[in-house]
Amino acid sequence: MDPVRNPFAPGAGTPPPELAGRTVLLGQARTALARVAQGKSAKSLMLIGLRGVGKTVLLNRIQQIAEEMGYKARMLEAHEDKKLPELLLPVLRSILLALNASKNVNEKVKRSLRVLKSFASSIKLKHGDFEIGLGLDPEKGTADSGDLETDLPELLLAVAEAAASRKTSVALLIDELQYLSETELSALIMGIHKIGQRQLPLVLMGAGLPQLVGNTGRSKSYAERLFDFPVLGPLSADDARSAITEPITREGERIAKGAVNGIIAATKGYPYFLQEWAYSCWNEAEKSPISLADLDAATPKILNKLDESFFRVRFDRLTPNEKRYLRAMAELGPGPHRSGAIADLLGLKVQGVAPVRSSLMRKGMIYSQQHGETDFTVPLFDAFLKRRLPKFDAEMS
């Protein structure tokens, strides 16, 4: 079948042709954005889920909804090697300069730019000074103490006040929030708390791996009153079927029921993998309908592609001991697994493998939903490990 007409779009954060199973959540986001824009209180959303469930896709869609409502909306991604202030500075500068673009002078906006300059001056950046521009002096005594939990809330409050003065709203969308330190997450939560208390038009929407729920609770006990934490999992069988069949039908083509069921079984309903399998099955088929034989022929190619890209980029970041720890988890079968069971298989005490487990959690490879339990953050990673390391080697260096 013509690959140019292939409707599927596997990729990191690439919107699928059919956003199945997420209507309720998007409606929740739309309601929260509408309430904040009207000066009413609303819980922000923190999307929780494993890799490949579509968190980034949904954040992008929420950004589009916010922009359609007139928000100044910006999206950024947290990661291990960059501090939160460095990520926020260019984003907040962009928002404030957009608010400042009007011909009418606005003291609230000017003040927020001065506060931004104070904040930038108080932190140490890896890549030199951050230039605010406009020839403004810092707002002395505000957001310049060097204490992030004091300064960031003051900065966010100034941005929210500037937005209110322009009769508009601001949406910050932050992906991969699990990479923030406890102090960074605490400062962010404190800022959103202060803004909510004053019912100012700034909202935070975020996404992260399952450990984000515990991280926010440890950072600030009142976080559960500020945020809803909808959990995104694999699609139901009906939603997965729609995600596969609807785009094909819109192209005037068909897919056999056996092939649909086979794709759902192979992917376990995870949205990213549904896209990969459906995309490759379309390209494998010579004509419509896409058949079970097409699926059987495409699957080895799909697994090879995933092994050399999606899985490998994560595997190559691991130390030998981290690989052994994960391979032990795969050896135990479907998770979650007790930390003690993993340590036993490795022939060590739980305390002996605790540093490796902690490192894997920081890298976002595993998570613990309950104390003493461990599971993969990447669906199907256990099967990949068995393909990549067929022989289990328990000896850790």
Coordinates of N, CA, C and O in Angstrom, one line a residue, residues 16 90 126 136 154 189 191 202 228 230 247 250 260 300:
P16 N -1.1 11.3 17.1 CA -1.6 10.2 16.3 C -2.8 10.7 15.5 O -3.4 11.7 15.8
P90 N 14.2 31.5 29.7 CA 13.8 31.9 28.3 C 12.3 31.8 28.0 O 11.8 32.6 27.3
K126 N 25.1 27.9 33.7 CA 26.2 27.2 33.1 C 26.8 27.9 31.9 O 27.9 27.8 31.5
L136 N 16.5 47.3 31.3 CA 15.9 47.4 32.6 C 16.8 47.1 33.8 O 17.7 46.2 33.6
E154 N 8.0 34.2 43.9 CA 7.9 35.6 43.7 C 7.9 35.9 42.2 O 7.1 36.8 41.7
I189 N 5.7 24.2 43.1 CA 4.4 24.0 43.8 C 4.0 25.2 44.7 O 2.9 25.7 44.7
G191 N 4.9 28.3 44.2 CA 4.5 29.4 43.3 C 3.0 29.2 42.8 O 2.3 30.2 42.8
L202 N -2.6 32.2 35.9 CA -1.5 31.4 35.5 C -1.7 30.0 35.9 O -2.1 29.7 37.1
D228 N -4.7 17.5 40.2 CA -5.2 16.2 39.9 C -4.1 15.4 39.2 O -3.4 15.9 38.4
P230 N -4.3 12.4 36.9 CA -4.9 11.3 36.1 C -3.8 10.4 35.6 O -2.7 10.8 35.1
P247 N -8.2 5.6 11.4 CA -7.4 6.2 10.4 C -7.3 5.4 9.0 O -7.3 6.0 8.0
R250 N -10.6 6.1 7.1 CA -10.6 7.4 6.5 C -9.8 7.5 5.2 O -10.0 8.3 4.4
V260 N -6.1 -6.7 13.5 CA -6.3 -5.7 14.6 C -6.1 -6.3 15.9 O -5.4 -5.8 16.8
P300 N 8.8 -8.9 13.0 CA 10.2 -9.0 13.3 C 10.9 -7.7 12.9 O 11.9 -7.2 13.6

